[in-house]
PDB file of C-alpha atoms and ligand atoms in Angstrom:
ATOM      1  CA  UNK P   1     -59.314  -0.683 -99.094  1.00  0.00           C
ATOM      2  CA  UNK P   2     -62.420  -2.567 -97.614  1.00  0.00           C
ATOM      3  CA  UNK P   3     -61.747  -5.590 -95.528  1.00  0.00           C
ATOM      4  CA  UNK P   4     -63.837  -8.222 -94.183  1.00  0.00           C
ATOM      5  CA  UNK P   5     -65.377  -6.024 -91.330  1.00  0.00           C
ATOM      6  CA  UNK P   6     -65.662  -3.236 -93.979  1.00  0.00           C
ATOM      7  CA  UNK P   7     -67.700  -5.674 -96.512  1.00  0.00           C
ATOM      8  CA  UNK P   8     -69.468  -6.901 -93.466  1.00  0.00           C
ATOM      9  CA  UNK P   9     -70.469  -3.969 -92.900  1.00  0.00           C
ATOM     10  CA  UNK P  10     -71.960  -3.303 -96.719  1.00  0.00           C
ATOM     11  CA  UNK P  11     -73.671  -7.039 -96.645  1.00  0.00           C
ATOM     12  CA  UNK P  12     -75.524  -6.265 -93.487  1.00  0.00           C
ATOM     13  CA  UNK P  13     -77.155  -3.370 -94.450  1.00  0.00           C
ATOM     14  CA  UNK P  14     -77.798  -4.489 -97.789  1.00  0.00           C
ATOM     15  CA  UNK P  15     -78.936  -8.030 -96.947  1.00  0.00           C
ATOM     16  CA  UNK P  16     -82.601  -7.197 -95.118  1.00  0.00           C
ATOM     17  CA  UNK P  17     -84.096  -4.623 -98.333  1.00  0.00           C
ATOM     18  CA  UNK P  18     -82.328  -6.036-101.394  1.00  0.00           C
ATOM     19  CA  UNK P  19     -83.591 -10.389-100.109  1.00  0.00           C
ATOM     20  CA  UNK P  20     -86.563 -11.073-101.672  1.00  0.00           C
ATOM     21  CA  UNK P  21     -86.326  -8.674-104.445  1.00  0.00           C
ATOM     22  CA  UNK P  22     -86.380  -9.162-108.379  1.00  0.00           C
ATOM     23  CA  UNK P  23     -83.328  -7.138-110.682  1.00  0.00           C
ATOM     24  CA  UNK P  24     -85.531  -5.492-113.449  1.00  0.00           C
ATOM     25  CA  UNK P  25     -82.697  -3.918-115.560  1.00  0.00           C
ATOM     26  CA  UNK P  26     -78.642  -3.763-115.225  1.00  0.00           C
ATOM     27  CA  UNK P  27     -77.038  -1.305-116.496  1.00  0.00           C
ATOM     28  CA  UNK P  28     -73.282  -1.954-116.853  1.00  0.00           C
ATOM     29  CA  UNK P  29     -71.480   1.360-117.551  1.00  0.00           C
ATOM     30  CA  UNK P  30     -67.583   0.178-117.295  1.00  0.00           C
ATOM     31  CA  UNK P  31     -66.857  -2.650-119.386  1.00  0.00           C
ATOM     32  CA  UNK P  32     -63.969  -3.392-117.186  1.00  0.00           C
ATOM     33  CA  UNK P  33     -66.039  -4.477-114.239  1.00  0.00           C
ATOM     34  CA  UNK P  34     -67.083  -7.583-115.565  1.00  0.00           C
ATOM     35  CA  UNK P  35     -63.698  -8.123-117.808  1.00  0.00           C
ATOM     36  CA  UNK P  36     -63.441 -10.800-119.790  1.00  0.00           C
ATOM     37  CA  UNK P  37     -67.324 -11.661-119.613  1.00  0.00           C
ATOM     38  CA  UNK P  38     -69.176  -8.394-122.133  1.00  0.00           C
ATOM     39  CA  UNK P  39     -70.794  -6.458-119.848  1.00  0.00           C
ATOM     40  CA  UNK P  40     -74.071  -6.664-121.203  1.00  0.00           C
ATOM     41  CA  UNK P  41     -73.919 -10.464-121.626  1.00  0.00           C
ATOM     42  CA  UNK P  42     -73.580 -10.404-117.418  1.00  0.00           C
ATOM     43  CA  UNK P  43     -76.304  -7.808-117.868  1.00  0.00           C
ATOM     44  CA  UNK P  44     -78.833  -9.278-119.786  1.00  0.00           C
ATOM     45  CA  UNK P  45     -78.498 -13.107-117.156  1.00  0.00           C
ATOM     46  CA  UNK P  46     -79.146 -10.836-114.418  1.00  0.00           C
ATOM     47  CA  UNK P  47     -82.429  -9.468-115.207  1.00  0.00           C
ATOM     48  CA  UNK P  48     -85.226 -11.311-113.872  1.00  0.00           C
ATOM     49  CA  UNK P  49     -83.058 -12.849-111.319  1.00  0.00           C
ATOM     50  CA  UNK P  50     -84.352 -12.713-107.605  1.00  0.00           C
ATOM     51  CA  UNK P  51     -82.224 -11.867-104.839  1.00  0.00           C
ATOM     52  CA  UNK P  52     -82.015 -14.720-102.498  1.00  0.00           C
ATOM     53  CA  UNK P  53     -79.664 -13.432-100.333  1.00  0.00           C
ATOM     54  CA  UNK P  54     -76.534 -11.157 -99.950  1.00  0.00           C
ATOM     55  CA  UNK P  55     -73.621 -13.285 -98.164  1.00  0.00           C
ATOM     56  CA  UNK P  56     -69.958 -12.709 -97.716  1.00  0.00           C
ATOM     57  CA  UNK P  57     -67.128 -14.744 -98.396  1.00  0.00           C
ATOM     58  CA  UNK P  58     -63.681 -13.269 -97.315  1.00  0.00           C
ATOM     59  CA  UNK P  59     -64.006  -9.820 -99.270  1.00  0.00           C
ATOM     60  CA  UNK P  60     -66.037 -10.897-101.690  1.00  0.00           C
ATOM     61  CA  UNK P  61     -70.017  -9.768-101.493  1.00  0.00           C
ATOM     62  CA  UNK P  62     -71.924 -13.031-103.047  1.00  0.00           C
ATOM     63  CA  UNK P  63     -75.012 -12.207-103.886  1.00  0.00           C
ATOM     64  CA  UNK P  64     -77.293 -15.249-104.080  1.00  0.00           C
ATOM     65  CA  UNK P  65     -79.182 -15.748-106.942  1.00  0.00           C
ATOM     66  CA  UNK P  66     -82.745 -17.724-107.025  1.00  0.00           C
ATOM     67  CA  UNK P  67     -81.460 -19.297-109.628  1.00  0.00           C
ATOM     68  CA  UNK P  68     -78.817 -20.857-107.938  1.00  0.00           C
ATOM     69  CA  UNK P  69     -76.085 -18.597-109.870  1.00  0.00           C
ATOM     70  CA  UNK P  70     -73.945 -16.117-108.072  1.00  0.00           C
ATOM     71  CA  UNK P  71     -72.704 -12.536-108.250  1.00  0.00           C
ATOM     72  CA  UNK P  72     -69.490 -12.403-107.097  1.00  0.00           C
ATOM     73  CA  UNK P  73     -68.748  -8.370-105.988  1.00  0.00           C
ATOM     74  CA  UNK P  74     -65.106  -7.513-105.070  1.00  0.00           C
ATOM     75  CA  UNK P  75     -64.549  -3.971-104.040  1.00  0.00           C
ATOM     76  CA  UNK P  76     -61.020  -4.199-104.697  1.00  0.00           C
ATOM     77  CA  UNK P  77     -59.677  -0.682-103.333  1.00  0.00           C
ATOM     78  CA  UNK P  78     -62.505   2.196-103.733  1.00  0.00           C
ATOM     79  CA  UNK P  79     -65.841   0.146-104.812  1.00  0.00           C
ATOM     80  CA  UNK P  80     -68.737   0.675-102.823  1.00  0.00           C
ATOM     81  CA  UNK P  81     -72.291  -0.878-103.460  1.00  0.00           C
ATOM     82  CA  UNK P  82     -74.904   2.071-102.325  1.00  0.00           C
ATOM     83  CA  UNK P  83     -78.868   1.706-101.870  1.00  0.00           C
ATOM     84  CA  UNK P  84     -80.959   3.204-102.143  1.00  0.00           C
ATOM     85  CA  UNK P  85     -79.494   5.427-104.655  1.00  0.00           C
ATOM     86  CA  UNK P  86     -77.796   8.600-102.994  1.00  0.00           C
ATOM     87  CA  UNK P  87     -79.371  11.937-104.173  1.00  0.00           C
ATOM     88  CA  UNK P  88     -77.685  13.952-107.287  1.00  0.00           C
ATOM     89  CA  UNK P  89     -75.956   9.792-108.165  1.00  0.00           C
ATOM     90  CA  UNK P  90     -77.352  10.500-112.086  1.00  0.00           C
ATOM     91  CA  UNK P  91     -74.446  13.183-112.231  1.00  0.00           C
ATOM     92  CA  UNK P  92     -71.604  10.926-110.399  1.00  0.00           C
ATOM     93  CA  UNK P  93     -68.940   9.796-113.158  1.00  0.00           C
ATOM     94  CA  UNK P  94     -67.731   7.429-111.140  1.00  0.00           C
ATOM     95  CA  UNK P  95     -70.870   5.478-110.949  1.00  0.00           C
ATOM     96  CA  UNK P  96     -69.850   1.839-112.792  1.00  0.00           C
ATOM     97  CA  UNK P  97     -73.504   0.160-112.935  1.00  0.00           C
ATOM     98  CA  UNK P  98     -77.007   0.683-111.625  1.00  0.00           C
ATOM     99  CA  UNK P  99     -78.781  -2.096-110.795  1.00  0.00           C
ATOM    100  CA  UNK P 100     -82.327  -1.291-111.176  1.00  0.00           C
ATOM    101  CA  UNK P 101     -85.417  -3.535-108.453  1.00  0.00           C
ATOM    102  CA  UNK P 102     -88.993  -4.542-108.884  1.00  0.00           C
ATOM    103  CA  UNK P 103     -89.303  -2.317-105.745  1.00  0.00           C
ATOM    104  CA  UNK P 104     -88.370   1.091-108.074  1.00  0.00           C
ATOM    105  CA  UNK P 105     -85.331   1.353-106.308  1.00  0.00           C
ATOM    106  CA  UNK P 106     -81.639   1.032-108.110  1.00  0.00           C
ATOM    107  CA  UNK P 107     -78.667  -0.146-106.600  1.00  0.00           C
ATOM    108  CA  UNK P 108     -75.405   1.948-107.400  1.00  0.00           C
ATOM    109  CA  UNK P 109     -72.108   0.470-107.869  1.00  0.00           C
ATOM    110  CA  UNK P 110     -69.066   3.510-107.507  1.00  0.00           C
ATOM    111  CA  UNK P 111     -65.815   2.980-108.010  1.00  0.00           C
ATOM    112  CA  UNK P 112     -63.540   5.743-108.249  1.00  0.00           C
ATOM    113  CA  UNK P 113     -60.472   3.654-109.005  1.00  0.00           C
ATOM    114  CA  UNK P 114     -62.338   0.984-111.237  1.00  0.00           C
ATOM    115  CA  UNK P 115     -60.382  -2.228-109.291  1.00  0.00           C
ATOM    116  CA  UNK P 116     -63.620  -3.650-108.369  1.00  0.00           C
ATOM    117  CA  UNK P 117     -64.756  -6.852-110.475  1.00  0.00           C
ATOM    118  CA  UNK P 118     -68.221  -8.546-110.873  1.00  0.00           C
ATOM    119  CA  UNK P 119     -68.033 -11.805-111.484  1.00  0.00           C
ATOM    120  CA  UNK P 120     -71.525 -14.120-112.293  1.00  0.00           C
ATOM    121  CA  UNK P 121     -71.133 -17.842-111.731  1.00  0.00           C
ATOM    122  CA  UNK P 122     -73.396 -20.562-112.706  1.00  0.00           C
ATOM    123  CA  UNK P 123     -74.610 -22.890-109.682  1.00  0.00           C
ATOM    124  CA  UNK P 124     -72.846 -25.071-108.335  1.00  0.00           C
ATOM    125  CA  UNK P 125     -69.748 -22.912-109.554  1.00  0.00           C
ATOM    126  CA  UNK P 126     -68.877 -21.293-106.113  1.00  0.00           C
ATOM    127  CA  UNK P 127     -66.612 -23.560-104.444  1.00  0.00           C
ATOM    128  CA  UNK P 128     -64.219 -24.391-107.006  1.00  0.00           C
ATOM    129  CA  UNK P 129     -64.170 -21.141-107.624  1.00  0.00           C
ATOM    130  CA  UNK P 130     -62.851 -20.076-103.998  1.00  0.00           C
ATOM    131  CA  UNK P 131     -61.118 -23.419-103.836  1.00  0.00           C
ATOM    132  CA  UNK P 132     -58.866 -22.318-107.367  1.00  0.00           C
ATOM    133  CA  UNK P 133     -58.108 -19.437-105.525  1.00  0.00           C
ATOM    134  CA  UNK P 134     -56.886 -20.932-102.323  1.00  0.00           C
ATOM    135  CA  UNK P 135     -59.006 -18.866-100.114  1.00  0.00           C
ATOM    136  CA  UNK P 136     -58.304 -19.080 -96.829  1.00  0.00           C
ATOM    137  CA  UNK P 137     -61.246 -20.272 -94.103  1.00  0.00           C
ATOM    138  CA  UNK P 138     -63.437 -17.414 -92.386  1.00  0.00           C
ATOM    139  CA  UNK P 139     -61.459 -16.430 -89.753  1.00  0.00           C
ATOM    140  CA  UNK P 140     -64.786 -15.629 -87.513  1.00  0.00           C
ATOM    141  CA  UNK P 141     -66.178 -19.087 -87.779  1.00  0.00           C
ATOM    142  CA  UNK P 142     -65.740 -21.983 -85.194  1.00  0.00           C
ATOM    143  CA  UNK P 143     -63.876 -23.982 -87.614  1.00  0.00           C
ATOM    144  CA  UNK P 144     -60.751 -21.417 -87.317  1.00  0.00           C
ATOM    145  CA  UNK P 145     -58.711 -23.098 -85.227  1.00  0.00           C
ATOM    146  CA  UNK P 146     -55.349 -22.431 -84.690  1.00  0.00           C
ATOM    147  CA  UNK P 147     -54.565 -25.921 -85.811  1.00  0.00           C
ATOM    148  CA  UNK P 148     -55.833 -24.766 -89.188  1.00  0.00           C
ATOM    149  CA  UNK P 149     -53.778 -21.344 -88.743  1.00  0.00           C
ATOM    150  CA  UNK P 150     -50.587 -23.479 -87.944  1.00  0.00           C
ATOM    151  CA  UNK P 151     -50.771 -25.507 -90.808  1.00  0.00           C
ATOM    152  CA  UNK P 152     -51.433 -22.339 -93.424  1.00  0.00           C
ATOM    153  CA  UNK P 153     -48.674 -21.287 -91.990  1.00  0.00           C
ATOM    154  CA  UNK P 154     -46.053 -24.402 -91.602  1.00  0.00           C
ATOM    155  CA  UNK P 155     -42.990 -23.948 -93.755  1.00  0.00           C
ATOM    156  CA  UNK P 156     -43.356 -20.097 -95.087  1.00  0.00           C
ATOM    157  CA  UNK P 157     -40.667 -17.953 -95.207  1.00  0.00           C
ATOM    158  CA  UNK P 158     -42.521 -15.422 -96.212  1.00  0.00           C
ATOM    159  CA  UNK P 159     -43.133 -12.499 -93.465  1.00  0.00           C
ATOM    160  CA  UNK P 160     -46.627 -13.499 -91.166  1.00  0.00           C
ATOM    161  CA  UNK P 161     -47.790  -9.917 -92.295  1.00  0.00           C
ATOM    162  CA  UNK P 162     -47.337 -11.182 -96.401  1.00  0.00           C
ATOM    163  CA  UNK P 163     -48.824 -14.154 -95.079  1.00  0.00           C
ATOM    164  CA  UNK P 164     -51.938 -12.547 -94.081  1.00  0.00           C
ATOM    165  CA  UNK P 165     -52.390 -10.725 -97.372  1.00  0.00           C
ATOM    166  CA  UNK P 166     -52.127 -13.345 -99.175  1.00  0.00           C
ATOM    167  CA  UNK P 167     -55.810 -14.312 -97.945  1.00  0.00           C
ATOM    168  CA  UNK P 168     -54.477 -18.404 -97.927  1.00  0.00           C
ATOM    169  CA  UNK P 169     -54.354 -18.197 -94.326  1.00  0.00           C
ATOM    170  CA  UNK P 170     -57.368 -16.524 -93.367  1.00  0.00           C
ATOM    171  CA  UNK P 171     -60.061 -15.046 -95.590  1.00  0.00           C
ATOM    172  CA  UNK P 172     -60.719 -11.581 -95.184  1.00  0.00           C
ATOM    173  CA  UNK P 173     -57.414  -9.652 -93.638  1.00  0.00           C
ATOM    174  CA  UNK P 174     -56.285  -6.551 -95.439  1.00  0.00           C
ATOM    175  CA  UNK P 175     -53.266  -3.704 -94.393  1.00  0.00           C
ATOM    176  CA  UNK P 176     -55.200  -2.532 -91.521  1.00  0.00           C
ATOM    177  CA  UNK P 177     -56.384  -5.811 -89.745  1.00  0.00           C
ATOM    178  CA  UNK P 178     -52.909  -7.389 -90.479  1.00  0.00           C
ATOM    179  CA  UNK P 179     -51.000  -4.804 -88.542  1.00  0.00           C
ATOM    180  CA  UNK P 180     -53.702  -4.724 -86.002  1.00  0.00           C
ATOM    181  CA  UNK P 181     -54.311  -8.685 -85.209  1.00  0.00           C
ATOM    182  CA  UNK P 182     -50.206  -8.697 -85.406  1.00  0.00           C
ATOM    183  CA  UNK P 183     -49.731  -5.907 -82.544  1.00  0.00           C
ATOM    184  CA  UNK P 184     -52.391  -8.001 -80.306  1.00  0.00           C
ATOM    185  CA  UNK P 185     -50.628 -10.791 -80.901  1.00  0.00           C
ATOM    186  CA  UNK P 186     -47.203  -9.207 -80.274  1.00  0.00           C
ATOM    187  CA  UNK P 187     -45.677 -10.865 -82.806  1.00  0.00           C
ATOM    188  CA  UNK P 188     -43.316  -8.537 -85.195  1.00  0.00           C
ATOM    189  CA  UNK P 189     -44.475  -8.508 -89.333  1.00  0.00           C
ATOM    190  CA  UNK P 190     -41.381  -9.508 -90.446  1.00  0.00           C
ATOM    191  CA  UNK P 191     -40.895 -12.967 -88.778  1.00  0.00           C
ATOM    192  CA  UNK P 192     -41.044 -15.973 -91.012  1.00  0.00           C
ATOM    193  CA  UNK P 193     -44.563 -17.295 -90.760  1.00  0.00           C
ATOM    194  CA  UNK P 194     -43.185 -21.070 -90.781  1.00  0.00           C
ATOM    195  CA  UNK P 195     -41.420 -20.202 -87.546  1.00  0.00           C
ATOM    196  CA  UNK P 196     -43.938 -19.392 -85.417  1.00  0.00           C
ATOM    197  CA  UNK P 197     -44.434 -21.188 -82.219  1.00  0.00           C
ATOM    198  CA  UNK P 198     -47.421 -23.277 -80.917  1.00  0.00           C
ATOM    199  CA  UNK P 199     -47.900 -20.356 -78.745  1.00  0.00           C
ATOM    200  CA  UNK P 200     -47.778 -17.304 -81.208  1.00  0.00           C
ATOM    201  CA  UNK P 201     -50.041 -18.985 -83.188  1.00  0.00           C
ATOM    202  CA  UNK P 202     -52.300 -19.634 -80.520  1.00  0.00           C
ATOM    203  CA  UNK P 203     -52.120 -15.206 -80.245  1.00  0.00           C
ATOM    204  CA  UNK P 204     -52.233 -14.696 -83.651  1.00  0.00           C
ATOM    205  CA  UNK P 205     -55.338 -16.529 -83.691  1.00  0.00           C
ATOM    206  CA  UNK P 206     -56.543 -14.446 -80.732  1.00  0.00           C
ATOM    207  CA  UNK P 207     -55.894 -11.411 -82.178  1.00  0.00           C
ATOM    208  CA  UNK P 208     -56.715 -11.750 -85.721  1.00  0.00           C
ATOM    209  CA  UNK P 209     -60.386 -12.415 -84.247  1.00  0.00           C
ATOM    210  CA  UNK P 210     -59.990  -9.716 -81.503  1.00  0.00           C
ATOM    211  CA  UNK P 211     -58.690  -7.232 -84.277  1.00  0.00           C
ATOM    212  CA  UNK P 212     -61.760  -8.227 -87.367  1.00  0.00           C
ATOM    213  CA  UNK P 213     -64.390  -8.213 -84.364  1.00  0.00           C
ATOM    214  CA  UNK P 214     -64.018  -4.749 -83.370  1.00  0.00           C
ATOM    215  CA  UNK P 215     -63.568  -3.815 -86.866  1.00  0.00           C
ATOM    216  CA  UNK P 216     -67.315  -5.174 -87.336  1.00  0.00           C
ATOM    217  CA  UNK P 217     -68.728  -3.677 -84.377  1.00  0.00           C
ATOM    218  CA  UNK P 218     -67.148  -0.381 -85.297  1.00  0.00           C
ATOM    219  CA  UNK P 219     -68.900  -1.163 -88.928  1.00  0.00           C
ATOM    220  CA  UNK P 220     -65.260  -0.860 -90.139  1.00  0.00           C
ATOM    221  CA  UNK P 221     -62.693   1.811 -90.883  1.00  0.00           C
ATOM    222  CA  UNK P 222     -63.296   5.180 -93.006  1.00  0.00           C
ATOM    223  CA  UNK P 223     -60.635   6.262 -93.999  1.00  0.00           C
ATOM    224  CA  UNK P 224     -59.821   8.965 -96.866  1.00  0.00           C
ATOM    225  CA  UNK P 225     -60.721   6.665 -99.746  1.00  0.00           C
ATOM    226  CA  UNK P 226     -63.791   6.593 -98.433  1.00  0.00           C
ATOM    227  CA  UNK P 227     -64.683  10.318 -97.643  1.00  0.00           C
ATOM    228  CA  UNK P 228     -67.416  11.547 -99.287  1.00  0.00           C
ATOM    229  CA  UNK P 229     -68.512   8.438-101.099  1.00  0.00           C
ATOM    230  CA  UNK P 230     -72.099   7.473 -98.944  1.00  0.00           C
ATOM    231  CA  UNK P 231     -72.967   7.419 -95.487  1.00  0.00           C
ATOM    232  CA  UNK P 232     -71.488   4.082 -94.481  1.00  0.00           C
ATOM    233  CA  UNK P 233     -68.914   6.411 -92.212  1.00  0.00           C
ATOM    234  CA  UNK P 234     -67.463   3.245 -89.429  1.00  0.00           C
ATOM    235  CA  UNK P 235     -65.679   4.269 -86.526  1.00  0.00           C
ATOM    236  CA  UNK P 236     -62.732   1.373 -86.268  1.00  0.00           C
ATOM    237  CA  UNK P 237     -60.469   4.680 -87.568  1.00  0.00           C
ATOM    238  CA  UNK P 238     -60.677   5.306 -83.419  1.00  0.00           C
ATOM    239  CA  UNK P 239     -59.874   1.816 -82.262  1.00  0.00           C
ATOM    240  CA  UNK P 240     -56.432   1.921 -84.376  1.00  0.00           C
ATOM    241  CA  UNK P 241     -53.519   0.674 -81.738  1.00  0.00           C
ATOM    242  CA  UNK P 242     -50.745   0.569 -84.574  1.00  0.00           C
ATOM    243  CA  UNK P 243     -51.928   1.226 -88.290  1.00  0.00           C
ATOM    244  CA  UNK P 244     -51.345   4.536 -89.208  1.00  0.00           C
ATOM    245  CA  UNK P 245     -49.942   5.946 -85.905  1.00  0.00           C
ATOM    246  CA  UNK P 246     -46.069   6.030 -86.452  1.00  0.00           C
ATOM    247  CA  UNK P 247     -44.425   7.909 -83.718  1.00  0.00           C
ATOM    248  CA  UNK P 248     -47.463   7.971 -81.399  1.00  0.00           C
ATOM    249  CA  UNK P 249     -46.797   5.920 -77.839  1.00  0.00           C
ATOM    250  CA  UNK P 250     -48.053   2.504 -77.828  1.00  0.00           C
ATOM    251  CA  UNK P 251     -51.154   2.602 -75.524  1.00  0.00           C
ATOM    252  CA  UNK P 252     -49.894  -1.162 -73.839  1.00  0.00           C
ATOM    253  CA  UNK P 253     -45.675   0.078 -73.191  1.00  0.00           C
ATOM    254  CA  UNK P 254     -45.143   3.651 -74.098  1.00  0.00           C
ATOM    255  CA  UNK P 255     -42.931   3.128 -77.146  1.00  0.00           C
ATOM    256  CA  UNK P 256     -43.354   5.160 -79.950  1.00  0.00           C
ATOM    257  CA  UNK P 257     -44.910   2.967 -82.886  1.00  0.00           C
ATOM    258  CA  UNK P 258     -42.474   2.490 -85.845  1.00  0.00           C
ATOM    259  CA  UNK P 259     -43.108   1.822 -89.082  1.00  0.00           C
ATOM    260  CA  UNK P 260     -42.006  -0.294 -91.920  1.00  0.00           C
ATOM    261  CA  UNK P 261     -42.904  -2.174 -94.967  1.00  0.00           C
ATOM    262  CA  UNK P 262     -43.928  -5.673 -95.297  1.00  0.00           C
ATOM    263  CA  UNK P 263     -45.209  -6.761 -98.601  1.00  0.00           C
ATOM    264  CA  UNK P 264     -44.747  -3.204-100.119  1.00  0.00           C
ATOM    265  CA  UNK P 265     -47.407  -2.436 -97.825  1.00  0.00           C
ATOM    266  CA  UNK P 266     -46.489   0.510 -94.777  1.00  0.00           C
ATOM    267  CA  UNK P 267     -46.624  -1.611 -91.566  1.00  0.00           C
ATOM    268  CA  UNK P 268     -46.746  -0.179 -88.180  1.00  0.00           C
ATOM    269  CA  UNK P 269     -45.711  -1.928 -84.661  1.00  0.00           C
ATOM    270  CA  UNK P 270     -44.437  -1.465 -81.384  1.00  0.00           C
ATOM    271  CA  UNK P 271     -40.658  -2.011 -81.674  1.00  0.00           C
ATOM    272  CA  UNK P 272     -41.108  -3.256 -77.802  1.00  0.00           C
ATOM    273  CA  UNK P 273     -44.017  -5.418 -77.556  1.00  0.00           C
ATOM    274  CA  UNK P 274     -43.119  -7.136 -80.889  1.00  0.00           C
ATOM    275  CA  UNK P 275     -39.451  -8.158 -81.005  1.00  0.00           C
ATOM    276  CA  UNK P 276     -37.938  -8.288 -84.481  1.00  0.00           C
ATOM    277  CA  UNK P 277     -36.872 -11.663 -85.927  1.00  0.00           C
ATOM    278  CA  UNK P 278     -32.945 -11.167 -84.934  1.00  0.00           C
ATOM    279  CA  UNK P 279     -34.125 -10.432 -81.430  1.00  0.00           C
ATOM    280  CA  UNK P 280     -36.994 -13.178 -81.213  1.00  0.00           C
ATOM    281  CA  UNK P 281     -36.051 -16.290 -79.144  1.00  0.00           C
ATOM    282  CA  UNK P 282     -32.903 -14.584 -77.598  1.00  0.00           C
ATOM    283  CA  UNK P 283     -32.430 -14.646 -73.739  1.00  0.00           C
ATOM    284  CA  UNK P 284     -34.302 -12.132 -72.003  1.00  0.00           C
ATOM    285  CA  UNK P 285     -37.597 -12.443 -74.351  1.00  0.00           C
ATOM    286  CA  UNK P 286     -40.549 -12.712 -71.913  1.00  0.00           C
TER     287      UNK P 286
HETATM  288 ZN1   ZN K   1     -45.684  -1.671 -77.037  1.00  0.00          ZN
END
């Protein structure tokens, strides 16, 4: 499932040759992608729009309308946004809409799973949209302090890997970057949020950043969803120190990682680097 370094990855190459550029036609194929709006209502407002830019918000692609409307693009678990259009695409049943530019070149939305949503909003819409959905700050910007992380956090009981999901915290964070930011942090998935320390925060914050960063300069994870479906193949899949490598010695003590769930989500972690909640704050905890 994309995450923010994995739609980070999409907006930058799509930003510099779709800016500038006027939608011509919109072809909506799955009616569920734009559920409840009709698909070609959405459709029909987006042609003759001009691209003003292609942004990111958490995992949501915003495409910036001259208008002042936006298209709000969430990949959910398998959709990808492709251009140019791959070779042999006209044949791909898994293709949702084409998206076709005054430059003769289409934009292809695929989404084998058919999660993914488009949204259209009218100006001055986006805020209160994100704000109604308590989306969490941008956990790459300045203004994520761990003051801000500490009070997403205060009084949840909830497990700090839930926590993350929940995107409340921090904007962005999926399975992988959760387990990931979590081991750098050594703090275990299962503790209480509310009862972190000043401290653990302080690390969480650290590695949350430490764990989305090399995610983006990896240009995110591929992974098997992925395989297969363009050639926006990231490396992060090799920079892994926990997610998806139960058994395998932890590359800071030696232990083998374990694995659990958190969130009915599998959860990997170093059984030795991050104590379990029974064992945190006993004597003998470095
Ligand atoms: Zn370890």
């Amino acid at each position: 499932m994309p995450e923010l370094p994995e739609v980070e990855t999409i907006r930058s190459r799509l930003a510099p040759s779709l800016t500038g550029r006027r939608i011509e036609r919109v072809e909506i194929r799955d009616p569920r992608l734009t559920r409840p709006e009709p698909p070609e209502i959405v459709a029909a407002a987006l042609e003759g729009e001009r691209i003003a830019d292609v942004r990111r918000r958490g995992k949501y692609l915003v495409v910036v309308l001259e208008s002042g409307r936006h298209l709000l693009v969430h990949l959910r678990m398998t959709g990808n946004v492709l251009h140019p259009a791959p070779e042999g695409v006209e044949d791909d049943p898994y293709v949702r809409a084409v998206v076709s530019l005054d430059n003769r070149s289409d934009i292809i939305y695929r989404d084998l799973r058919r999660f993914g949503t488009w949204e259209l909003l009218e100006a001055g819409e986006l805020d209160e949209y994100f704000a109604s959905r308590r989306l969490g700050g941008e956990p790459l910007e300045r203004s994520f302090t761990a003051k801000r992380l500490s009070r997403a956090l205060a009084g949840r009981r909830a497990p700090v890997k839930s926590a993350l999901l929940d995107q409340r915290a921090a904007a962005g964070i999926g399975n992988i970057y959760a387990d990931e930011a979590l081991w750098y942090a050594r703090i275990h998935p299962l503790r209480p949020a509310g009862e972190l320390d000043e401290g653990e925060i302080a690390a969480l914050r650290v590695g949350i950043r430490k764990a989305l960063r090399l995610g983006v300069r990896r240009q995110g994870a591929t992974l098997r969803d992925y395989r297969g479906a363009d050639g926006a193949s990231g490396a992060m899949q090799h920079e892994f120190r926990v997610y998806g490598r139960a058994g395998e010695p932890c590359e800071r003590c030696g232990t083998p990682i374990a694995k659990t769930r958190a969130a009915g989500r599998g959860t990997w972690y170093c059984p030795s680097c991050q104590p379990a909640p029974s064992d945190a704050g006993s004597p003998g905890r470095d």
